[in-house]
mmCIF file of C-alpha atoms in Angstrom:
data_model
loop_
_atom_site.group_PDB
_atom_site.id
_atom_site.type_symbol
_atom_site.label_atom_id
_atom_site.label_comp_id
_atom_site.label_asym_id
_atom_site.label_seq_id
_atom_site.Cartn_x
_atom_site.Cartn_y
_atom_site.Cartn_z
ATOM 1 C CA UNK A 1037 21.982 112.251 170.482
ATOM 2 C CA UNK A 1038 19.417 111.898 173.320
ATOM 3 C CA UNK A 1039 20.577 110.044 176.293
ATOM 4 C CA UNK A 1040 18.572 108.247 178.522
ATOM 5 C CA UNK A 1041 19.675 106.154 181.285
ATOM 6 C CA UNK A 1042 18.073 104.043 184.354
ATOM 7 C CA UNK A 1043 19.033 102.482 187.501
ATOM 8 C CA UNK A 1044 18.971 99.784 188.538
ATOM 9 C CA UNK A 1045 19.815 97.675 185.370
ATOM 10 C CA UNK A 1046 18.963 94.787 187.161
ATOM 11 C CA UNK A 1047 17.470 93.812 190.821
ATOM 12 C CA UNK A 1048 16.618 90.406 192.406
ATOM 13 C CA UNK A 1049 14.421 90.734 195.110
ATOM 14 C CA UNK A 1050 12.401 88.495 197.163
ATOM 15 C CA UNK A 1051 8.396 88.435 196.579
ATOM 16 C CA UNK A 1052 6.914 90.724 198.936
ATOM 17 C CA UNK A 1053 8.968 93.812 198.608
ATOM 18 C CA UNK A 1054 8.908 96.885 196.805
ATOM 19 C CA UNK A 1055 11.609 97.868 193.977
ATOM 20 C CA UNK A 1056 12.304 101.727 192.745
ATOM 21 C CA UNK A 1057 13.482 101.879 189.279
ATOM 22 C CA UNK A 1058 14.637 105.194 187.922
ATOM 23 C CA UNK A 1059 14.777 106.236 184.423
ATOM 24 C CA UNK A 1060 16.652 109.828 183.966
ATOM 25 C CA UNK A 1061 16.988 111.936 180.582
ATOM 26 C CA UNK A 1062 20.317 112.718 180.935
ATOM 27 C CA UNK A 1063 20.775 115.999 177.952
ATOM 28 C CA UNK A 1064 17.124 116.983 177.762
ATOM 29 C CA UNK A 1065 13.829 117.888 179.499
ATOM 30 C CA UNK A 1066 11.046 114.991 179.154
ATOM 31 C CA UNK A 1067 7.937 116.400 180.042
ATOM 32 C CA UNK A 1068 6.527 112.461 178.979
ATOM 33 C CA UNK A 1069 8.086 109.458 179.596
ATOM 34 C CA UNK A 1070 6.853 106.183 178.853
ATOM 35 C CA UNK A 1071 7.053 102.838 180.806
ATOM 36 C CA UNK A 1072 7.186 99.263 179.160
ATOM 37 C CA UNK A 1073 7.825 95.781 180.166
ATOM 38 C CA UNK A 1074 9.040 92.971 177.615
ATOM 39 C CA UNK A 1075 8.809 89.162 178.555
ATOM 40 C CA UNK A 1076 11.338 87.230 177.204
ATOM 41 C CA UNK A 1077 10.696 86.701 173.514
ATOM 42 C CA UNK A 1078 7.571 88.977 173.254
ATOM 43 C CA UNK A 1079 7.616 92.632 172.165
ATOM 44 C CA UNK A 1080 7.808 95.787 174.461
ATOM 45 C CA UNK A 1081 3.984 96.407 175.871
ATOM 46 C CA UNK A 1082 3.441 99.613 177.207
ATOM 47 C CA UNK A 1083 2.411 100.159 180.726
ATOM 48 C CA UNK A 1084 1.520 104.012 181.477
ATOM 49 C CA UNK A 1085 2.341 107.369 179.730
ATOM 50 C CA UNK A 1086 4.836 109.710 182.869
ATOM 51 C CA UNK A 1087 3.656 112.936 182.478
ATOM 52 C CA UNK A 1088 5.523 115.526 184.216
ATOM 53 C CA UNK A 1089 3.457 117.090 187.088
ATOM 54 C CA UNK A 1090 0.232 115.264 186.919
ATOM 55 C CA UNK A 1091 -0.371 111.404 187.210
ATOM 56 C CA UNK A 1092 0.398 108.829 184.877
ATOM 57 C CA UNK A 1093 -2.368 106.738 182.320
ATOM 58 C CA UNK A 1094 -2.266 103.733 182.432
ATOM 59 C CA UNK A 1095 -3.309 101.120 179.849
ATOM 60 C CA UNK A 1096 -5.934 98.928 180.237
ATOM 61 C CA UNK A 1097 -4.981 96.116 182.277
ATOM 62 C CA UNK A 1098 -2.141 98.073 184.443
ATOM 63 C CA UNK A 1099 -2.710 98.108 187.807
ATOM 64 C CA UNK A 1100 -1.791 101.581 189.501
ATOM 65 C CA UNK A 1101 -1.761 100.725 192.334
ATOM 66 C CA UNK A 1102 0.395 97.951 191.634
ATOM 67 C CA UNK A 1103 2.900 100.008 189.523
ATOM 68 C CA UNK A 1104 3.405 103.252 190.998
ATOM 69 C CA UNK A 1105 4.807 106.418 188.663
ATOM 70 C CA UNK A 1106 6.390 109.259 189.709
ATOM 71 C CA UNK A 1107 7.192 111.602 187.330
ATOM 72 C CA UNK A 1108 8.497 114.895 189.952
ATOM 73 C CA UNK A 1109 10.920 116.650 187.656
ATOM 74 C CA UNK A 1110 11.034 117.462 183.921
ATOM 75 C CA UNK A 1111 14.426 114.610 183.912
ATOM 76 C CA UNK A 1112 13.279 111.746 186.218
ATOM 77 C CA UNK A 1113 10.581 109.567 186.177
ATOM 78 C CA UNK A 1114 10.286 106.612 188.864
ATOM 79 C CA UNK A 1115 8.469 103.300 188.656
ATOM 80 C CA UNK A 1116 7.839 101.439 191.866
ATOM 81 C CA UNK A 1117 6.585 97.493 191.272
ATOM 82 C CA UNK A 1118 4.963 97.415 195.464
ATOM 83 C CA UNK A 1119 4.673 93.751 196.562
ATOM 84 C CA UNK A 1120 7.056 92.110 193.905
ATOM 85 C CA UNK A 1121 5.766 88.612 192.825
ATOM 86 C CA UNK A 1122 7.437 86.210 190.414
ATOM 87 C CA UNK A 1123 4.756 86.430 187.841
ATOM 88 C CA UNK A 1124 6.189 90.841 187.766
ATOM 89 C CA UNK A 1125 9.904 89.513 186.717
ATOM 90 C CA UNK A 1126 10.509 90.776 183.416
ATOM 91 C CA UNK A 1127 12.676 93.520 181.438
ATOM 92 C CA UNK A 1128 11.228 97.326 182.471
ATOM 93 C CA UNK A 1129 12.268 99.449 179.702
ATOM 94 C CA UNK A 1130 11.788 103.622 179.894
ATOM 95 C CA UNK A 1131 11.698 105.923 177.297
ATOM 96 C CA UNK A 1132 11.705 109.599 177.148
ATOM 97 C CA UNK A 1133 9.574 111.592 174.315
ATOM 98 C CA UNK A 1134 11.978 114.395 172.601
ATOM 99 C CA UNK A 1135 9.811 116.033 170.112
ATOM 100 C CA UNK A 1136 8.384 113.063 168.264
ATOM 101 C CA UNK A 1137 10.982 110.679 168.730
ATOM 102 C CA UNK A 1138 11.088 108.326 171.879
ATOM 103 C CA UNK A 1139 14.397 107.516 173.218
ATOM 104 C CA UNK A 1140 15.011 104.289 175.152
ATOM 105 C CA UNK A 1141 16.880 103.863 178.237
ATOM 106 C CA UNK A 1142 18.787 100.436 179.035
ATOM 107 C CA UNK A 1143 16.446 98.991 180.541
ATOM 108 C CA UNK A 1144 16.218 97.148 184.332
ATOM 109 C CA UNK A 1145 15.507 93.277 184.318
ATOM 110 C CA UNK A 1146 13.811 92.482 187.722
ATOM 111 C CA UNK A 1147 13.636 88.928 189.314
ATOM 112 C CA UNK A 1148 11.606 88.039 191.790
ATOM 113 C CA UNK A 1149 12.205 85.035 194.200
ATOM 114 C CA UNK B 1341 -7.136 101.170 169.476
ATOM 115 C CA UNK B 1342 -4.452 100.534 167.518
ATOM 116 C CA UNK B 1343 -3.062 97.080 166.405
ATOM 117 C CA UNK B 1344 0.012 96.189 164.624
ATOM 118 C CA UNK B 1345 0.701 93.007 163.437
ATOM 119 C CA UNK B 1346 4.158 92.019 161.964
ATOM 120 C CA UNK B 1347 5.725 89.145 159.783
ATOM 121 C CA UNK B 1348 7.481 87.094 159.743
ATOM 122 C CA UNK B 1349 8.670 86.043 163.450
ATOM 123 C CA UNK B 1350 12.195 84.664 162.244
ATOM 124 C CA UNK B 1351 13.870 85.151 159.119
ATOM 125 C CA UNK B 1352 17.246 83.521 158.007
ATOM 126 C CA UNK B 1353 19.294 84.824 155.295
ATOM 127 C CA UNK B 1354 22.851 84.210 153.605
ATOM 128 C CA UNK B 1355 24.825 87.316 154.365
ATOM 129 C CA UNK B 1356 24.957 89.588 151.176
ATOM 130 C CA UNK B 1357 20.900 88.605 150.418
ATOM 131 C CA UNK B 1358 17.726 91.325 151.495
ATOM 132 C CA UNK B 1359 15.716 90.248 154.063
ATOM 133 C CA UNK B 1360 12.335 92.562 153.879
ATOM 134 C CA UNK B 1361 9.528 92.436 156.874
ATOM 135 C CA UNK B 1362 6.248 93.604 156.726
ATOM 136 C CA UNK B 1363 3.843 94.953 159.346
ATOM 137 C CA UNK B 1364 0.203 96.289 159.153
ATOM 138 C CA UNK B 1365 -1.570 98.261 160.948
ATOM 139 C CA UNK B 1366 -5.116 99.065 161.797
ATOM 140 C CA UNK B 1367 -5.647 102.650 162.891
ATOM 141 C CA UNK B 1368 -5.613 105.032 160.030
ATOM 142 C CA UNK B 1369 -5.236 107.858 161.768
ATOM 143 C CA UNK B 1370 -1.639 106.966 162.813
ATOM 144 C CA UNK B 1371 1.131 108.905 161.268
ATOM 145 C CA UNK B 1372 4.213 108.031 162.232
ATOM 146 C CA UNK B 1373 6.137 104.498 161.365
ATOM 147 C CA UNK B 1374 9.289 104.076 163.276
ATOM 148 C CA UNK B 1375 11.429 100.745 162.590
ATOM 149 C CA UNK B 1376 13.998 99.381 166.272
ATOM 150 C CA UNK B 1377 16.846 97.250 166.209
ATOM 151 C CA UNK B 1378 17.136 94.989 169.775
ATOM 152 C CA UNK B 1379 19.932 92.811 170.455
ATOM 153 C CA UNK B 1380 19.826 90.644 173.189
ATOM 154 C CA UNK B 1381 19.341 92.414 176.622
ATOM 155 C CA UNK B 1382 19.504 95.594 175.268
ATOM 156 C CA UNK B 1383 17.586 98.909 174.475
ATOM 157 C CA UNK B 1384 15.494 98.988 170.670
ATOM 158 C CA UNK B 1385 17.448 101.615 168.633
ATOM 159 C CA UNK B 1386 16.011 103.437 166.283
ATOM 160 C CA UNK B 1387 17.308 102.446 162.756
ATOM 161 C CA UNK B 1388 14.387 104.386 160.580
ATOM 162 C CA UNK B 1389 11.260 105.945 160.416
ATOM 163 C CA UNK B 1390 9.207 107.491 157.837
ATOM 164 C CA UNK B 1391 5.869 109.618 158.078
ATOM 165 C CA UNK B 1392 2.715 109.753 156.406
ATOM 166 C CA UNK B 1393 3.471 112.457 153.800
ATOM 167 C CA UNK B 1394 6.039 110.371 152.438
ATOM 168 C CA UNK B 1395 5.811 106.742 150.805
ATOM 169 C CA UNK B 1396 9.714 105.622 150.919
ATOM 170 C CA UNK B 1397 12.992 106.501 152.986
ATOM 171 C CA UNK B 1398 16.456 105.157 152.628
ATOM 172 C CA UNK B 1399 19.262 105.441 154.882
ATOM 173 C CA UNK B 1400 22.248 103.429 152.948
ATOM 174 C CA UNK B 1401 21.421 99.647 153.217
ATOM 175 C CA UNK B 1402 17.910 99.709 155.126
ATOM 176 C CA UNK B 1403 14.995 101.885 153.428
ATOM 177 C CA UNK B 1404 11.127 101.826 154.472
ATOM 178 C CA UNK B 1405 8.083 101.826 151.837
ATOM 179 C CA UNK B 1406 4.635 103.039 153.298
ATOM 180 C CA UNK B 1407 0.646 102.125 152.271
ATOM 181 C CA UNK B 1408 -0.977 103.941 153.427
ATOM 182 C CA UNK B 1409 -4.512 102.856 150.910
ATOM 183 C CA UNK B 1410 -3.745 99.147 152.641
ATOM 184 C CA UNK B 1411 -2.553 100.157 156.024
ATOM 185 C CA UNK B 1412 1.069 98.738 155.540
ATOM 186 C CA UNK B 1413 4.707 99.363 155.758
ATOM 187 C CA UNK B 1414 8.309 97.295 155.252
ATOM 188 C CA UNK B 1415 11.714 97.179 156.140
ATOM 189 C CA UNK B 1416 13.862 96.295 153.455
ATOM 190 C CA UNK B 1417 17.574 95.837 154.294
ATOM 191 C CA UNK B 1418 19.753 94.856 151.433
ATOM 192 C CA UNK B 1419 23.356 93.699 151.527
ATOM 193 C CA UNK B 1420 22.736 92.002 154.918
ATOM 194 C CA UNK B 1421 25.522 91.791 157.072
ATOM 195 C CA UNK B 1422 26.307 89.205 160.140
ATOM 196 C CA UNK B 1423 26.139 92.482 162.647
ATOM 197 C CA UNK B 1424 22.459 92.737 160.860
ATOM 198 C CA UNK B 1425 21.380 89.699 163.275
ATOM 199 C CA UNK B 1426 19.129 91.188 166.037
ATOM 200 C CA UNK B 1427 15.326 91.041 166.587
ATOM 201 C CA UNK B 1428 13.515 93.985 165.001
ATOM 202 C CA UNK B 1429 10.097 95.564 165.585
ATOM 203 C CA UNK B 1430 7.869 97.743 164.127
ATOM 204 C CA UNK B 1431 5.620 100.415 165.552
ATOM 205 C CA UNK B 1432 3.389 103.170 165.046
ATOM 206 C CA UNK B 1433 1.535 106.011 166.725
ATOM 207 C CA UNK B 1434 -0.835 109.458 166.122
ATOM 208 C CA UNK B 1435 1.492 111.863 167.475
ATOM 209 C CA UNK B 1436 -1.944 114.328 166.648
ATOM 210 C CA UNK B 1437 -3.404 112.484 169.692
ATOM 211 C CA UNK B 1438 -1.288 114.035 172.534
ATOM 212 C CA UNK B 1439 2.010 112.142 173.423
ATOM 213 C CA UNK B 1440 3.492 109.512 171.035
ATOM 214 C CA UNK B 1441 1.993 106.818 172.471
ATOM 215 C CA UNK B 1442 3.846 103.480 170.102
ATOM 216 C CA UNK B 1443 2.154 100.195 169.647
ATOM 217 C CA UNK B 1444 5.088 97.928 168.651
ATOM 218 C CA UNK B 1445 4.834 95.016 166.543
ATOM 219 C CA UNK B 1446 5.213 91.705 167.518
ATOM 220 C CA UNK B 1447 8.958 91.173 166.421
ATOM 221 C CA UNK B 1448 10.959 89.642 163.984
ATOM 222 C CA UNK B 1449 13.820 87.543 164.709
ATOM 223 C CA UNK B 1450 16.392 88.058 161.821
ATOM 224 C CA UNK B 1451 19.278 85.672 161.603
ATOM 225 C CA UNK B 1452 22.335 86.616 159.007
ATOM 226 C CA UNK B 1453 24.145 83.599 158.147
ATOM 227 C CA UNK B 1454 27.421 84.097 157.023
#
């Protein structure tokens, strides 16, 4: 099947700083890519839509400037969380879209100090 | 947009029993139903999914019945097993509206007692 993978799978950083999280589609091309985070205990809420070559939509609430997307090749899409605070430690899940079917990478849990 | 609720939030069964969860949705337009297994710390996995143009799909143990008329589908999974334990959601999207875009449920916490 589809593989999917990202990197980091988890970060602790201090609050302030900026942390890169890559999600890669590791036997396919993604042209879209999708970006959620899940709190502990809650479901996965979707952040923006990657799409390959242009920039990102967000959903309504998402700060862009705040979560940055980069989606430069048709295998890698990049979320940066700029100025890390506590309240932005969760569990950043990607997925890739293969015809109709998302798959999900590992996810990356972040912690913030 | 779209909203999905699901029920219940926990469920306990004795292993060998069905356990069956229900979710609803709001958006008729949406066409596609998938069903995701999550254990602890880890990715969902897809376990089913069914489309509009269909009203049930089995795959061994678990199977999936749409509504379409009342805007709701299930996850049956008979036979339960201890490995069954694992938090499930729901989801669904109008793949007719560009890219896919899944509104999950809010999860169900499934416990298999043995």
């Amino acid at each position: 099947g589809a593989v999917v993978s990202q990197h980091p799978s988890w970060v602790i950083c201090k609050s302030g700083t900026s942390v890169k999280i890559e999600c890669r589609s590791l036997d396919f091309q993604a042209t879209t890519m999708f970006w959620y985070r899940q709190f502990p205990k809650q479901s996965l809420m979707l952040m923006a839509t990657s799409n390959e070559g242009s920039k990102a939509t967000y959903e309504q609430g998402v700060e862009k400037d705040k979560f940055l997307i980069n989606h430069a090749s048709l295998t890698l899409s990049t979320l940066t969380v700029t100025s890390a605070h506590p309240e932005d430690s969760s569990f950043y899940i990607c997925s890739a879209l293969l015809v109709y079917e998302q798959f999900f990478g590992p996810g990356t849990r972040l912690t913030v100090l | 947009g779209e909203n999905v609720e699901q029920h219940p939030s926990t469920l306990s069964v004795q292993e060998g029993d069905s356990a069956v969860i229900k979710c609803t949705y709001s958006d008729s337009a949406s066409n596609y139903f998938p069903w995701y297994k999550q254990e602890l710390g880890k990715r969902p996995q897809l376990i089913i999914d069914i489309r509009s143009n269909v009203g049930e799909k089995k795959d061994q143990r678990i199977a999936v019945t749409l509504n379409k008329t009342a805007k709701h589908f299930s996850l049956h999974i008979t036979e339960t097993q201890p490995e069954d334990s694992a938090v499930y959601f729901c989801a669904a999207s109008n793949g007719d509206q560009g890219a896919q875009k899944l509104v999950f449920g809010q999860g169900t916490r499934l416990t298999i007692n043995p």
